Amino acid sequence: MMHEGRKRIIIENVKPEIDCGHFPVKRVVGEKVLVEADILTDGHDSVSARLLYKEEEEMNWKEIPMKFMENDRWRAEFIVKKIGIYYYTLEGWVDHFRTWQKGIKKKFDADQEIKFDLLIGIQQIEEGSKRASGRDKRKLMEFSNLLKEADIEKALSVALDEELTELMDKYPDRRFATSYGRDLAALVDREKALFSTWYECFPRSCSPEPGKHGTFKDCERLLPEIERMGFDILYLPPIHPIGKANRKGKNNLPQANLDDIGSPWAIGGEEGGHKAIHPKLGSFEDFERLVNKAKGYGIDIAIDLAFQCSPNHPYVKEHPEWFRWRPDGTVQYAENPPKKYEDVLPLNFETDNRQELWEELKSIVVFWIEKGVRIFRVDNPHTKPFSFWEWLIKEIKGKYPDIIFLSEAFTRPKVMYNLAKLGFTQSYTYFTWRNTKKEFTGYLTELTQTEVGEYFRPNFWPNTPDILPEHLQFGGRPAFMMRLVLAATLSSSYGIYGPAFELCVSEALPGKEEYMNSEKYEIKEWDLEQPGNLRDFIARVNKIRKENPALQMTRNLKFYEVDNEYLLFYGKSTEDLSNIIFVVLNLDPYHTQSGWVRVPINELGIDPTQPYLVHDLLSEDKYIWHGERNYIELNPQILPAHILRVKKRLKRETDFDYFM
Amino acid sequence: MMHEGRKRIIIENVKPEIDCGHFPVKRVVGEKVLVEADILTDGHDSVSARLLYKEEEEMNWKEIPMKFMENDRWRAEFIVKKIGIYYYTLEGWVDHFRTWQKGIKKKFDADQEIKFDLLIGIQQIEEGSKRASGRDKRKLMEFSNLLKEADIEKALSVALDEELTELMDKYPDRRFATSYGRDLAALVDREKALFSTWYECFPRSCSPEPGKHGTFKDCERLLPEIERMGFDILYLPPIHPIGKANRKGKNNLPQANLDDIGSPWAIGGEEGGHKAIHPKLGSFEDFERLVNKAKGYGIDIAIDLAFQCSPNHPYVKEHPEWFRWRPDGTVQYAENPPKKYEDVLPLNFETDNRQELWEELKSIVVFWIEKGVRIFRVDNPHTKPFSFWEWLIKEIKGKYPDIIFLSEAFTRPKVMYNLAKLGFTQSYTYFTWRNTKKEFTGYLTELTQTEVGEYFRPNFWPNTPDILPEHLQFGGRPAFMMRLVLAATLSSSYGIYGPAFELCVSEALPGKEEYMNSEKYEIKEWDLEQPGNLRDFIARVNKIRKENPALQMTRNLKFYEVDNEYLLFYGKSTEDLSNIIFVVLNLDPYHTQSGWVRVPINELGIDPTQPYLVHDLLSEDKYIWHGERNYIELNPQILPAHILRVKKRLKRETDFDYFM
């Protein structure tokens, strides 16, 4: 087959583009999509190119002229304004008019004859006028006439006239334009997908009466304090009936006592399964009232999607074919040899009755959406097929585009990244186990400066009910403060499992990263007023996040130099540099550390000859800094970090009050 | 649409794969294709994967088990044995049998009950036996019976038995296997595509009689010496009639004298066009005899494909629509303002009569193939549409898969790379203008260690009739030797424009990189016996290339450390390390330079405690080296480089003669 050989443009190496366009990039409302591509043609002719984009349901593409950068690289950007899917693609063509302009200018400068070249230009303008109409058409004809009548000097200035160039750009000859050939997608979420502050707590421990099983009503009472601390998502572990068969005892003992209440992740009992509520938590009415009350505080209630069943789950009887059965006639519980999870049955996604299973699981999500839930924390998504999640999330977001899914996958990196690619809105990360400067810079650079940042939105958790990391076991209160500042400033989304976090609970099972007397297996009585609690500190950090847009993004993170291995120095700023935040943090919870930072003053447009003010938003201290090198000293017993807002010197001469 | 959710494998990040599989990778016969991919599944199940490959015309895929590396990365390779197209793709599946083996082993080690697990394995083996036949089927049934009868200890060893594992691997359950979904291509050329040594000369200067126009017969006389010097391709600039209109004079003067013979690239006169021979060179018989004689010396005759016409070319009258016409009724000559090439008309690839033009150009290639030409040096391919070349090369190689096309594109890097991607076998490069250690390491790393190496085969030219680079103008004989060694050892394909090269011709137009009295515009009388000529040196370098397989590849290049900015140290070796070559080269043609190299002894398996011999194949000197650090001193007036063959110490104790 012979090509349409007159399409002379090549468009390649388009960014962003995930896996040949198979997956969308992710954005939230108001963010931009900056598109770059190599666009080239044979020979010396000029190229013009446009970025085309549209919302999913729109018929027509909007067009933005692309700008040439260097080395055949072109660039343009658009802002996404609505939740849903946007498409974008590229088009390029050989621009004979611009080629002509370039040539005639060079010939004129070299004192060459341009008489006949002018005739070629006139012909092009007249062809252009045929593509135009109304005023533009008339205007182009005027230019053509001007060119015919003008002397050489004058003709050249007409040929290069800006208005003429704009008009010809408006009506280009695109008969032989090359389309990129793939429509790339951007999935646009609401802002909370990027900027969110999670608080996880067990409603059953929320009762004010010691030992009593908490209820949704008890949770309501806590909302003002959760709001005051600055959280906007309250995530509840599974709220469903809990199985009795093989129920685990305290500290995950294989045998439960009669009064043990079981892990909420062993979902399903005679009271029902994933569409039921644990009777001791309350009614559907109670749940919906909690959701609505929370909304009044700007808080979303997130629930847990844990697609697994206790042996007592109604599905086991109704759909035995959704489970695996052992040769002895017993149902297969979850195991990762030699570990056994006898209170939990995995679903068999390879069942022949797969379609019914998938639809049922989808109906669970829809069920809770209809009860007012817009955010789901998904338990262990990496133990269910990728294709299931891709289907489920697409189905749900097609109808409810504002839903947020958080992937709780602590597993191999490529598995975690794939879950994000196929649709999860946010993802758990390895933050919990990153400790040294090298680990933070390496991991955060991967998350924020590579293609990963286009689809993987990190959500940083210093602790979870499953994980009490070593540094929190031994680092004391300074370690909790340090991990909070890290999570809250490195990532625009983070969360804590409370009240264990704000009370600095550090007792672990010996030699393990698990809580002693874990709340997963028993009701806890928390003394929220306990001295040394971090509630005010957390409130302050979250207030700083709310007031500083630079901290509401993650991919703007940059690491800077500081000459002490225990100090970490990084910054975030808005694109217009109206908000610049530096964080300097002492990674050593035991000792005071000091050093000299190197402030990127050129990058941030700070005048090297003038002092500038940095305002520590944590301590309210203010420092006058000068030039690149400035001294830092952090005593972890007082505050393990500075969160500094940079105030660049104003241009007015008399702003002495600026340093006050 | 609901996915086939039981396909639980993801295959991604496949290498090599060019532009989502749009372009093939390139290999020559005998090379391997090493394929890597991320292959992963949900959960903890074992994965199995195969690399599938076949020749274009084969019906069935051959399969090679892939090996797990780390971090979900898998690898396998195959050797290409025939010229043409190979396809390769991947398949992966969840391997329940291996999952079972892994689990039962862990459970046994943890002293857990495995009675019922054994039953599961028996069931899997019996299912496996249904997929097998003959002896394998019986064998599997035997294993199943063994398992049924054995006690626990014995059962475990049967479960993990190697033969059982192999048999189950041979008959896996691939019902839910995931195919990669794209068939990737490898274009396989003959060996000369990778390893070739070009000699360019103008036949019209080959006459032994001073001032007389040379002929093909004169060229025949030169063949023994061209072979002795070690060249295997003799490339002739265009051999067609030359136009008279606007003919250029000596040194590219706009006006020719009556006795000026014109540039051979101004193709076409009253004697004919691209399918005619310049009458003074000889007849078609003469040409075919030259081709055949050359073949006897192992030399391919390469001709020039310069798709452009002199104003006297028959096409101008026969197909005026293939050219551009100016408003004054004259035909448009080539120009890149302010430069003008009045003796050359470009073809108008945007003509409406495009199909006929393309077919005619293709017929030129076929015409010369039928005259025995298998190698074409393509002039300025970057000034014709990419899609034309993609079509042409595919058409030609579909019928004549051994044809080699060398792209003479000195232009922007992405244009050069695209011409290679779309089909050119070899490509001119920026080697000609690379001078410093940093420039060589940067450029060669890009060419050999990145994806570029999968499709772009560099051909290094120290000079061409168009280019006498500055370092050859001023560096004298040492510079010519140095550039020859660089070209011949950095790249497995290289060429020189002779005799100007071996005679160290260095006189340029003042301030330009062009030859004074260029052979492009006049007949030259070369004195091949001139003192100081490099013929023997060239012969020696090319002999070294022929005798050392490590130098017959390019992507095996590695740069090593040497503590002098004027010294360049690099090496090449065969994969089995049976041939190891080091090159140390003095980039300074004026002064002796010395320094300490750091030999990669670990990488090459050299015993750090034992001396080893390096044999300078240029000087025949031998050195005994020891460990990493060894001293080098190079006087450019003697030899600007070492080409060292490394002899690793043999294991025998008595090989003292080894050091002789």
PDB file of C-alpha atoms in Angstrom, chain A residues 50-223:
ATOM      1  CA  ARG A  50      -1.441  22.332  17.555  1.00  0.00           C
ATOM      2  CA  LEU A  51      -2.479  20.646  20.744  1.00  0.00           C
ATOM      3  CA  LEU A  52      -6.086  19.448  20.484  1.00  0.00           C
ATOM      4  CA  TYR A  53      -8.169  18.701  23.558  1.00  0.00           C
ATOM      5  CA  LYS A  54     -11.748  18.203  24.615  1.00  0.00           C
ATOM      6  CA  GLU A  55     -13.918  16.916  27.400  1.00  0.00           C
ATOM      7  CA  GLU A  56     -15.209  13.389  26.918  1.00  0.00           C
ATOM      8  CA  GLU A  57     -18.708  14.351  25.844  1.00  0.00           C
ATOM      9  CA  GLU A  58     -17.709  17.270  23.605  1.00  0.00           C
ATOM     10  CA  MET A  59     -17.956  16.867  19.855  1.00  0.00           C
ATOM     11  CA  ASN A  60     -15.264  19.314  18.781  1.00  0.00           C
ATOM     12  CA  TRP A  61     -11.636  19.673  19.719  1.00  0.00           C
ATOM     13  CA  LYS A  62     -10.280  22.921  21.087  1.00  0.00           C
ATOM     14  CA  GLU A  63      -6.928  23.893  19.607  1.00  0.00           C
ATOM     15  CA  ILE A  64      -3.856  25.504  21.098  1.00  0.00           C
ATOM     16  CA  PRO A  65      -0.809  26.448  19.004  1.00  0.00           C
ATOM     17  CA  MET A  66       2.262  24.562  20.149  1.00  0.00           C
ATOM     18  CA  LYS A  67       5.499  26.379  20.810  1.00  0.00           C
ATOM     19  CA  PHE A  68       8.862  25.260  19.492  1.00  0.00           C
ATOM     20  CA  MET A  69      11.372  24.704  22.292  1.00  0.00           C
ATOM     21  CA  GLU A  70      14.607  23.249  20.891  1.00  0.00           C
ATOM     22  CA  ASN A  71      15.860  20.103  19.178  1.00  0.00           C
ATOM     23  CA  ASP A  72      12.490  19.501  17.419  1.00  0.00           C
ATOM     24  CA  ARG A  73      10.657  19.554  20.764  1.00  0.00           C
ATOM     25  CA  TRP A  74       7.302  21.343  20.959  1.00  0.00           C
ATOM     26  CA  ARG A  75       5.082  22.220  23.877  1.00  0.00           C
ATOM     27  CA  ALA A  76       1.606  23.434  24.800  1.00  0.00           C
ATOM     28  CA  GLU A  77      -0.687  23.119  27.777  1.00  0.00           C
ATOM     29  CA  PHE A  78      -4.330  23.236  28.788  1.00  0.00           C
ATOM     30  CA  ILE A  79      -6.183  23.508  32.079  1.00  0.00           C
ATOM     31  CA  VAL A  80      -8.726  20.871  33.074  1.00  0.00           C
ATOM     32  CA  LYS A  81     -11.807  22.485  34.537  1.00  0.00           C
ATOM     33  CA  LYS A  82     -14.291  19.666  35.035  1.00  0.00           C
ATOM     34  CA  ILE A  83     -14.364  16.288  36.720  1.00  0.00           C
ATOM     35  CA  GLY A  84     -14.346  13.432  34.212  1.00  0.00           C
ATOM     36  CA  ILE A  85     -12.273  12.447  31.193  1.00  0.00           C
ATOM     37  CA  TYR A  86     -10.430  14.827  28.895  1.00  0.00           C
ATOM     38  CA  TYR A  87      -8.838  13.734  25.648  1.00  0.00           C
ATOM     39  CA  TYR A  88      -5.859  15.323  23.988  1.00  0.00           C
ATOM     40  CA  THR A  89      -3.943  14.720  20.808  1.00  0.00           C
ATOM     41  CA  LEU A  90      -1.631  16.550  18.430  1.00  0.00           C
ATOM     42  CA  GLU A  91      -1.568  17.704  14.848  1.00  0.00           C
ATOM     43  CA  GLY A  92       1.284  19.093  12.800  1.00  0.00           C
ATOM     44  CA  TRP A  93       1.807  20.290   9.250  1.00  0.00           C
ATOM     45  CA  VAL A  94       4.418  21.784   6.975  1.00  0.00           C
ATOM     46  CA  ASP A  95       3.779  25.510   7.034  1.00  0.00           C
ATOM     47  CA  HIS A  96       4.632  26.788   3.568  1.00  0.00           C
ATOM     48  CA  PHE A  97       3.764  30.352   4.461  1.00  0.00           C
ATOM     49  CA  ARG A  98       6.174  30.494   7.367  1.00  0.00           C
ATOM     50  CA  THR A  99       8.802  28.750   5.232  1.00  0.00           C
ATOM     51  CA  TRP A 100       8.295  31.471   2.649  1.00  0.00           C
ATOM     52  CA  GLN A 101       8.576  34.232   5.263  1.00  0.00           C
ATOM     53  CA  LYS A 102      11.804  32.746   6.624  1.00  0.00           C
ATOM     54  CA  GLY A 103      13.299  32.380   3.135  1.00  0.00           C
ATOM     55  CA  ILE A 104      12.391  35.820   1.835  1.00  0.00           C
ATOM     56  CA  LYS A 105      13.874  37.432   4.931  1.00  0.00           C
ATOM     57  CA  LYS A 106      17.163  35.566   4.514  1.00  0.00           C
ATOM     58  CA  LYS A 107      17.337  36.349   0.807  1.00  0.00           C
ATOM     59  CA  PHE A 108      16.631  40.013   1.419  1.00  0.00           C
ATOM     60  CA  ASP A 109      19.322  40.130   4.104  1.00  0.00           C
ATOM     61  CA  ALA A 110      21.762  38.521   1.643  1.00  0.00           C
ATOM     62  CA  ASP A 111      20.870  41.142  -0.987  1.00  0.00           C
ATOM     63  CA  GLN A 112      19.307  38.556  -3.271  1.00  0.00           C
ATOM     64  CA  GLU A 113      16.517  39.188  -5.748  1.00  0.00           C
ATOM     65  CA  ILE A 114      13.074  38.532  -4.201  1.00  0.00           C
ATOM     66  CA  LYS A 115      10.751  39.717  -6.938  1.00  0.00           C
ATOM     67  CA  PHE A 116       9.520  36.278  -7.910  1.00  0.00           C
ATOM     68  CA  ASP A 117       9.507  35.093  -4.328  1.00  0.00           C
ATOM     69  CA  LEU A 118       7.032  37.852  -3.579  1.00  0.00           C
ATOM     70  CA  LEU A 119       4.744  36.474  -6.257  1.00  0.00           C
ATOM     71  CA  ILE A 120       4.854  33.067  -4.536  1.00  0.00           C
ATOM     72  CA  GLY A 121       3.845  34.694  -1.255  1.00  0.00           C
ATOM     73  CA  ILE A 122       0.998  36.578  -2.912  1.00  0.00           C
ATOM     74  CA  GLN A 123      -0.283  33.300  -4.296  1.00  0.00           C
ATOM     75  CA  GLN A 124      -0.167  31.727  -0.815  1.00  0.00           C
ATOM     76  CA  ILE A 125      -1.997  34.653   0.761  1.00  0.00           C
ATOM     77  CA  GLU A 126      -4.677  34.474  -1.905  1.00  0.00           C
ATOM     78  CA  GLU A 127      -5.105  30.773  -1.237  1.00  0.00           C
ATOM     79  CA  GLY A 128      -5.278  31.594   2.462  1.00  0.00           C
ATOM     80  CA  SER A 129      -8.004  34.134   1.798  1.00  0.00           C
ATOM     81  CA  LYS A 130     -10.082  31.404   0.153  1.00  0.00           C
ATOM     82  CA  ARG A 131     -10.014  29.493   3.458  1.00  0.00           C
ATOM     83  CA  ALA A 132     -11.051  32.647   5.373  1.00  0.00           C
ATOM     84  CA  SER A 133     -14.306  34.531   5.376  1.00  0.00           C
ATOM     85  CA  GLY A 134     -15.751  37.911   6.352  1.00  0.00           C
ATOM     86  CA  ARG A 135     -13.331  40.506   7.631  1.00  0.00           C
ATOM     87  CA  ASP A 136     -10.394  38.091   7.683  1.00  0.00           C
ATOM     88  CA  LYS A 137     -10.891  37.283   4.003  1.00  0.00           C
ATOM     89  CA  ARG A 138     -11.004  40.959   3.082  1.00  0.00           C
ATOM     90  CA  LYS A 139      -7.973  41.673   5.226  1.00  0.00           C
ATOM     91  CA  LEU A 140      -5.951  38.933   3.524  1.00  0.00           C
ATOM     92  CA  MET A 141      -6.894  40.272   0.095  1.00  0.00           C
ATOM     93  CA  GLU A 142      -5.719  43.704   1.232  1.00  0.00           C
ATOM     94  CA  PHE A 143      -2.360  42.251   2.240  1.00  0.00           C
ATOM     95  CA  SER A 144      -2.069  40.539  -1.107  1.00  0.00           C
ATOM     96  CA  ASN A 145      -2.785  43.816  -2.914  1.00  0.00           C
ATOM     97  CA  LEU A 146      -0.327  45.670  -0.704  1.00  0.00           C
ATOM     98  CA  LEU A 147       2.366  43.178  -1.625  1.00  0.00           C
ATOM     99  CA  LYS A 148       1.593  43.564  -5.333  1.00  0.00           C
ATOM    100  CA  GLU A 149       1.949  47.326  -5.188  1.00  0.00           C
ATOM    101  CA  ALA A 150       4.757  47.796  -2.696  1.00  0.00           C
ATOM    102  CA  ASP A 151       8.411  48.408  -3.488  1.00  0.00           C
ATOM    103  CA  ILE A 152      10.881  45.789  -2.273  1.00  0.00           C
ATOM    104  CA  GLU A 153      11.657  47.342   1.138  1.00  0.00           C
ATOM    105  CA  LYS A 154       8.005  47.924   1.902  1.00  0.00           C
ATOM    106  CA  ALA A 155       7.043  44.518   0.533  1.00  0.00           C
ATOM    107  CA  LEU A 156       9.378  42.805   2.962  1.00  0.00           C
ATOM    108  CA  SER A 157       7.815  44.547   5.940  1.00  0.00           C
ATOM    109  CA  VAL A 158       4.342  43.603   4.660  1.00  0.00           C
ATOM    110  CA  ALA A 159       5.493  40.003   4.163  1.00  0.00           C
ATOM    111  CA  LEU A 160       6.594  39.799   7.781  1.00  0.00           C
ATOM    112  CA  ASP A 161       3.687  41.810   9.173  1.00  0.00           C
ATOM    113  CA  GLU A 162       2.422  40.414  12.460  1.00  0.00           C
ATOM    114  CA  GLU A 163      -1.256  40.698  11.608  1.00  0.00           C
ATOM    115  CA  LEU A 164      -0.673  38.923   8.308  1.00  0.00           C
ATOM    116  CA  THR A 165       1.205  36.153  10.138  1.00  0.00           C
ATOM    117  CA  GLU A 166      -1.619  35.763  12.625  1.00  0.00           C
ATOM    118  CA  LEU A 167      -4.235  35.639   9.895  1.00  0.00           C
ATOM    119  CA  MET A 168      -2.305  33.044   7.906  1.00  0.00           C
ATOM    120  CA  ASP A 169      -1.883  31.048  11.122  1.00  0.00           C
ATOM    121  CA  LYS A 170      -5.630  31.204  11.569  1.00  0.00           C
ATOM    122  CA  TYR A 171      -6.315  29.726   8.134  1.00  0.00           C
ATOM    123  CA  PRO A 172      -3.459  27.318   7.525  1.00  0.00           C
ATOM    124  CA  ASP A 173      -3.359  24.790   4.726  1.00  0.00           C
ATOM    125  CA  ARG A 174      -3.911  21.612   6.694  1.00  0.00           C
ATOM    126  CA  ARG A 175      -4.761  19.297   3.817  1.00  0.00           C
ATOM    127  CA  PHE A 176      -1.625  17.291   4.484  1.00  0.00           C
ATOM    128  CA  ALA A 177      -1.570  17.667   8.263  1.00  0.00           C
ATOM    129  CA  THR A 178      -0.432  14.668  10.301  1.00  0.00           C
ATOM    130  CA  SER A 179      -2.601  13.628  13.233  1.00  0.00           C
ATOM    131  CA  TYR A 180      -0.821  11.922  16.084  1.00  0.00           C
ATOM    132  CA  GLY A 181      -3.211   9.014  15.698  1.00  0.00           C
ATOM    133  CA  ARG A 182      -3.896   8.348  19.348  1.00  0.00           C
ATOM    134  CA  ASP A 183      -6.326  10.185  21.595  1.00  0.00           C
ATOM    135  CA  LEU A 184      -4.670  10.319  24.996  1.00  0.00           C
ATOM    136  CA  ALA A 185      -6.747  10.639  28.136  1.00  0.00           C
ATOM    137  CA  ALA A 186      -6.540  12.663  31.324  1.00  0.00           C
ATOM    138  CA  LEU A 187      -8.724  11.489  34.186  1.00  0.00           C
ATOM    139  CA  VAL A 188      -9.821  14.516  36.163  1.00  0.00           C
ATOM    140  CA  ASP A 189     -10.804  14.120  39.806  1.00  0.00           C
ATOM    141  CA  ARG A 190     -12.067  16.541  42.381  1.00  0.00           C
ATOM    142  CA  GLU A 191      -9.425  18.447  44.350  1.00  0.00           C
ATOM    143  CA  LYS A 192      -9.535  16.088  47.321  1.00  0.00           C
ATOM    144  CA  ALA A 193      -7.944  13.412  45.140  1.00  0.00           C
ATOM    145  CA  LEU A 194      -4.740  15.450  45.303  1.00  0.00           C
ATOM    146  CA  PHE A 195      -5.047  17.310  48.593  1.00  0.00           C
ATOM    147  CA  SER A 196      -6.525  15.321  51.444  1.00  0.00           C
ATOM    148  CA  THR A 197      -5.890  14.734  55.127  1.00  0.00           C
ATOM    149  CA  TRP A 198      -7.045  11.390  56.459  1.00  0.00           C
ATOM    150  CA  TYR A 199      -7.902  10.336  59.971  1.00  0.00           C
ATOM    151  CA  GLU A 200      -8.448   6.630  60.553  1.00  0.00           C
ATOM    152  CA  CYS A 201     -10.194   5.440  63.681  1.00  0.00           C
ATOM    153  CA  PHE A 202     -12.201   2.492  64.916  1.00  0.00           C
ATOM    154  CA  PRO A 203     -15.755   3.577  65.715  1.00  0.00           C
ATOM    155  CA  ARG A 204     -16.086   0.759  68.235  1.00  0.00           C
ATOM    156  CA  SER A 205     -13.470   2.468  70.424  1.00  0.00           C
ATOM    157  CA  CYS A 206     -15.298   5.808  70.360  1.00  0.00           C
ATOM    158  CA  SER A 207     -17.613   5.284  73.303  1.00  0.00           C
ATOM    159  CA  PRO A 208     -17.061   7.642  76.223  1.00  0.00           C
ATOM    160  CA  GLU A 209     -17.951   4.766  78.588  1.00  0.00           C
ATOM    161  CA  PRO A 210     -14.988   2.508  79.343  1.00  0.00           C
ATOM    162  CA  GLY A 211     -15.278  -0.955  77.807  1.00  0.00           C
ATOM    163  CA  LYS A 212     -18.466  -0.186  75.956  1.00  0.00           C
ATOM    164  CA  HIS A 213     -18.739  -0.835  72.204  1.00  0.00           C
ATOM    165  CA  GLY A 214     -18.720   2.517  70.417  1.00  0.00           C
ATOM    166  CA  THR A 215     -21.356   3.589  67.916  1.00  0.00           C
ATOM    167  CA  PHE A 216     -21.744   5.920  64.958  1.00  0.00           C
ATOM    168  CA  LYS A 217     -23.400   8.321  67.365  1.00  0.00           C
ATOM    169  CA  ASP A 218     -20.238   8.314  69.471  1.00  0.00           C
ATOM    170  CA  CYS A 219     -18.288   9.137  66.329  1.00  0.00           C
ATOM    171  CA  GLU A 220     -20.440  12.188  65.749  1.00  0.00           C
ATOM    172  CA  ARG A 221     -19.222  13.628  69.046  1.00  0.00           C
ATOM    173  CA  LEU A 222     -15.626  13.443  67.812  1.00  0.00           C
ATOM    174  CA  LEU A 223     -16.214  15.344  64.585  1.00  0.00           C
TER     175      LEU A 223
END
